[in-house]
Amino acid sequence: MGQRSPEASSPVLQLKFTSTLLVGAVLFVAALAVSALYELDRSQREARERAAHEIDALARVFAEQTRRSLQTVDIMLRSVAEAYRDRTLPPLDSREMHQELAAQRDQFSDVAAVFVNDSQGVRLNSSSAYPSPPASVPGDDLIRALQRRPRDDIFVGESVRGLATGRWVVPLARRLEGPGGRIDGVI
């Protein structure tokens, strides 16, 4: 009389087994969700780190390319300034000078245009057209900047939008010196 029948204990065992299974399943799903969130966060961190490394590498490449481009343009400007000092260039406002400037520009892919301004900042000639188009960079700013610099220094201006093309350019300039070191103009 004190014993229960096997059929009476079965629903209790079944209920315990079902709740244990349910708790186990919930814990398993929760563990999967936590694991997935962890992996997602780790993947995002790794992607950010890779992107930062790639951006850093691209910035170094861009800086090196810019440095080389500026050096190339400076070499061209220096050679024209030295030719002017040696009196081997045609008159600054002549068609021959326009052709010389166009030839210099065509030798270097980094050069968009070459201009010559007189000592007052007035545009005398251009590699792009003869007679010269209007100035994108005020010539008197170039003259003042180069007067304050050492004789063999290059002027690097702020980037400006070209009037004709609308493209951004970085103006570089060197002084054109006459006898006694006076500034006759700017290239």
Short mmCIF file of C-alpha atoms in Angstrom, two decimals:
data_model
loop_
_atom_site.label_atom_id
_atom_site.label_comp_id
_atom_site.label_asym_id
_atom_site.label_seq_id
_atom_site.Cartn_x
_atom_site.Cartn_y
_atom_site.Cartn_z
CA MET A 1 0.00 0.00 0.00
CA GLY A 2 2.79 2.42 0.56
CA GLN A 3 4.20 1.96 -2.91
CA ARG A 4 3.26 4.00 -5.90
CA SER A 5 2.44 2.46 -9.14
CA PRO A 6 4.94 2.94 -11.98
CA GLU A 7 2.30 4.74 -13.97
CA ALA A 8 1.86 7.43 -11.27
CA SER A 9 5.57 8.43 -11.14
CA SER A 10 5.99 8.54 -14.89
CA PRO A 11 4.38 11.98 -15.49
CA VAL A 12 6.56 13.54 -12.77
CA LEU A 13 9.70 12.04 -14.27
CA GLN A 14 8.59 13.07 -17.69
CA LEU A 15 7.99 16.62 -16.50
CA LYS A 16 11.44 16.76 -14.86
CA PHE A 17 13.05 15.31 -17.97
CA THR A 18 11.23 17.82 -20.24
CA SER A 19 12.15 20.83 -18.06
CA THR A 20 15.79 19.70 -17.86
CA LEU A 21 15.87 19.26 -21.61
CA LEU A 22 14.28 22.68 -22.10
CA VAL A 23 16.76 24.37 -19.74
CA GLY A 24 19.64 22.58 -21.49
CA ALA A 25 18.38 23.69 -24.92
CA VAL A 26 17.99 27.30 -23.76
CA LEU A 27 21.50 27.25 -22.29
CA PHE A 28 22.88 25.75 -25.51
CA VAL A 29 21.17 28.43 -27.66
CA ALA A 30 22.39 31.16 -25.30
CA ALA A 31 25.95 29.80 -25.52
CA LEU A 32 25.70 29.76 -29.32
CA ALA A 33 24.43 33.37 -29.35
CA VAL A 34 27.23 34.55 -27.03
CA SER A 35 29.79 32.72 -29.13
CA ALA A 36 28.42 34.24 -32.35
CA LEU A 37 28.43 37.74 -30.84
CA TYR A 38 32.01 37.27 -29.66
CA GLU A 39 33.14 36.08 -33.10
CA LEU A 40 31.30 38.97 -34.77
CA ASP A 41 33.03 41.48 -32.48
CA ARG A 42 36.42 39.84 -33.05
CA SER A 43 35.91 39.86 -36.81
CA GLN A 44 34.96 43.53 -36.77
CA ARG A 45 38.06 44.42 -34.73
CA GLU A 46 40.29 42.46 -37.12
CA ALA A 47 38.66 44.13 -40.13
CA ARG A 48 39.22 47.59 -38.58
CA GLU A 49 42.86 46.74 -37.85
CA ARG A 50 43.41 45.48 -41.42
CA ALA A 51 41.73 48.59 -42.83
CA ALA A 52 43.90 50.84 -40.65
CA HIS A 53 47.05 49.04 -41.83
CA GLU A 54 45.95 49.32 -45.47
CA ILE A 55 45.14 53.01 -45.09
CA ASP A 56 48.52 53.58 -43.46
CA ALA A 57 50.28 51.78 -46.32
CA LEU A 58 48.32 53.75 -48.92
CA ALA A 59 49.12 57.01 -47.14
CA ARG A 60 52.83 56.17 -47.24
CA VAL A 61 52.63 55.33 -50.93
CA PHE A 62 50.68 58.53 -51.63
CA ALA A 63 53.20 60.61 -49.66
CA GLU A 64 56.11 59.08 -51.55
CA GLN A 65 54.42 59.66 -54.91
CA THR A 66 53.69 63.26 -53.96
CA ARG A 67 57.28 63.80 -52.86
CA ARG A 68 58.60 62.41 -56.13
CA SER A 69 56.15 64.46 -58.17
CA LEU A 70 57.15 67.66 -56.38
CA GLN A 71 60.83 66.84 -56.87
CA THR A 72 60.26 66.24 -60.58
CA VAL A 73 58.46 69.55 -61.01
CA ASP A 74 61.16 71.34 -59.01
CA ILE A 75 63.86 69.91 -61.28
CA MET A 76 62.01 71.29 -64.30
CA LEU A 77 61.50 74.71 -62.70
CA ARG A 78 65.13 74.86 -61.59
CA SER A 79 66.36 74.09 -65.10
CA VAL A 80 64.22 76.86 -66.62
CA ALA A 81 65.36 79.33 -63.93
CA GLU A 82 69.01 78.43 -64.56
CA ALA A 83 68.53 78.79 -68.33
CA TYR A 84 67.03 82.25 -67.72
CA ARG A 85 69.97 83.20 -65.49
CA ASP A 86 72.37 81.98 -68.20
CA ARG A 87 70.44 84.03 -70.82
CA THR A 88 69.72 80.98 -72.99
CA LEU A 89 65.92 81.42 -72.99
CA PRO A 90 63.92 83.46 -75.51
CA PRO A 91 62.16 86.65 -74.31
CA LEU A 92 59.62 85.82 -71.61
CA ASP A 93 56.60 87.12 -73.56
CA SER A 94 57.51 85.59 -76.94
CA ARG A 95 55.90 82.75 -78.89
CA GLU A 96 59.25 80.93 -78.68
CA MET A 97 59.03 81.05 -74.90
CA HIS A 98 55.50 79.63 -75.11
CA GLN A 99 56.88 76.74 -77.20
CA GLU A 100 59.72 76.22 -74.70
CA LEU A 101 57.24 76.12 -71.80
CA ALA A 102 55.00 73.67 -73.69
CA ALA A 103 58.02 71.44 -74.40
CA GLN A 104 59.00 71.50 -70.71
CA ARG A 105 55.42 70.68 -69.64
CA ASP A 106 55.17 67.78 -72.08
CA GLN A 107 58.29 66.13 -70.65
CA PHE A 108 56.70 65.67 -67.23
CA SER A 109 53.36 63.99 -66.60
CA ASP A 110 53.10 65.68 -63.21
CA VAL A 111 53.05 69.17 -64.72
CA ALA A 112 49.65 70.52 -65.72
CA ALA A 113 50.86 73.91 -66.97
CA VAL A 114 53.85 76.21 -66.76
CA PHE A 115 53.47 79.97 -66.46
CA VAL A 116 55.84 82.93 -66.48
CA ASN A 117 54.97 86.11 -64.59
CA ASP A 118 56.96 89.34 -64.61
CA SER A 119 58.35 91.01 -61.48
CA GLN A 120 55.00 92.76 -60.91
CA GLY A 121 53.09 89.48 -60.99
CA VAL A 122 51.56 89.97 -64.45
CA ARG A 123 51.24 86.76 -66.47
CA LEU A 124 53.55 86.96 -69.51
CA ASN A 125 53.39 83.49 -70.97
CA SER A 126 51.96 80.02 -70.57
CA SER A 127 52.56 76.49 -71.74
CA SER A 128 48.86 76.02 -72.45
CA ALA A 129 48.06 78.89 -74.81
CA TYR A 130 49.58 81.85 -76.57
CA PRO A 131 48.73 84.54 -75.61
CA SER A 132 48.53 83.45 -72.00
CA PRO A 133 45.15 82.76 -70.32
CA PRO A 134 44.09 84.55 -67.12
CA ALA A 135 45.92 83.62 -63.92
CA SER A 136 44.60 81.06 -61.43
CA VAL A 137 47.30 81.96 -58.91
CA PRO A 138 47.84 85.65 -58.19
CA GLY A 139 51.31 86.47 -59.52
CA ASP A 140 52.03 89.17 -56.97
CA ASP A 141 51.62 86.59 -54.19
CA LEU A 142 54.29 84.49 -55.87
CA ILE A 143 56.65 87.47 -56.19
CA ARG A 144 56.23 88.47 -52.53
CA ALA A 145 56.67 84.89 -51.35
CA LEU A 146 59.83 84.39 -53.39
CA GLN A 147 61.31 87.73 -52.29
CA ARG A 148 61.12 86.57 -48.68
CA ARG A 149 62.78 83.24 -49.40
CA PRO A 150 66.41 82.33 -49.90
CA ARG A 151 67.63 82.68 -53.47
CA ASP A 152 67.49 79.00 -54.41
CA ASP A 153 64.28 78.14 -52.59
CA ILE A 154 61.06 76.91 -54.19
CA PHE A 155 57.65 78.34 -53.37
CA VAL A 156 54.91 75.77 -52.71
CA GLY A 157 51.52 77.44 -52.58
CA GLU A 158 48.15 76.34 -51.31
CA SER A 159 46.17 74.17 -53.67
CA VAL A 160 43.80 76.06 -55.97
CA ARG A 161 41.23 75.15 -58.57
CA GLY A 162 42.38 75.88 -62.11
CA LEU A 163 40.19 78.38 -63.94
CA ALA A 164 40.21 76.52 -67.24
CA THR A 165 39.88 72.90 -66.07
CA GLY A 166 38.42 73.13 -62.57
CA ARG A 167 41.03 70.58 -61.43
CA TRP A 168 42.90 71.10 -58.17
CA VAL A 169 46.56 72.04 -58.59
CA VAL A 170 49.44 72.78 -56.25
CA PRO A 171 51.34 75.84 -57.47
CA LEU A 172 55.13 75.60 -57.35
CA ALA A 173 57.33 78.52 -58.34
CA ARG A 174 60.94 79.62 -58.63
CA ARG A 175 62.31 83.07 -59.18
CA LEU A 176 63.75 84.19 -62.50
CA GLU A 177 66.78 86.28 -61.63
CA GLY A 178 68.40 88.96 -63.69
CA PRO A 179 71.83 90.57 -63.20
CA GLY A 180 72.72 91.25 -59.58
CA GLY A 181 70.15 88.78 -58.28
CA ARG A 182 67.12 90.99 -58.94
CA ILE A 183 63.83 89.19 -59.49
CA ASP A 184 62.75 89.62 -63.11
CA GLY A 185 59.84 87.23 -62.78
CA VAL A 186 58.55 83.87 -61.67
CA ILE A 187 58.30 80.49 -63.39
#
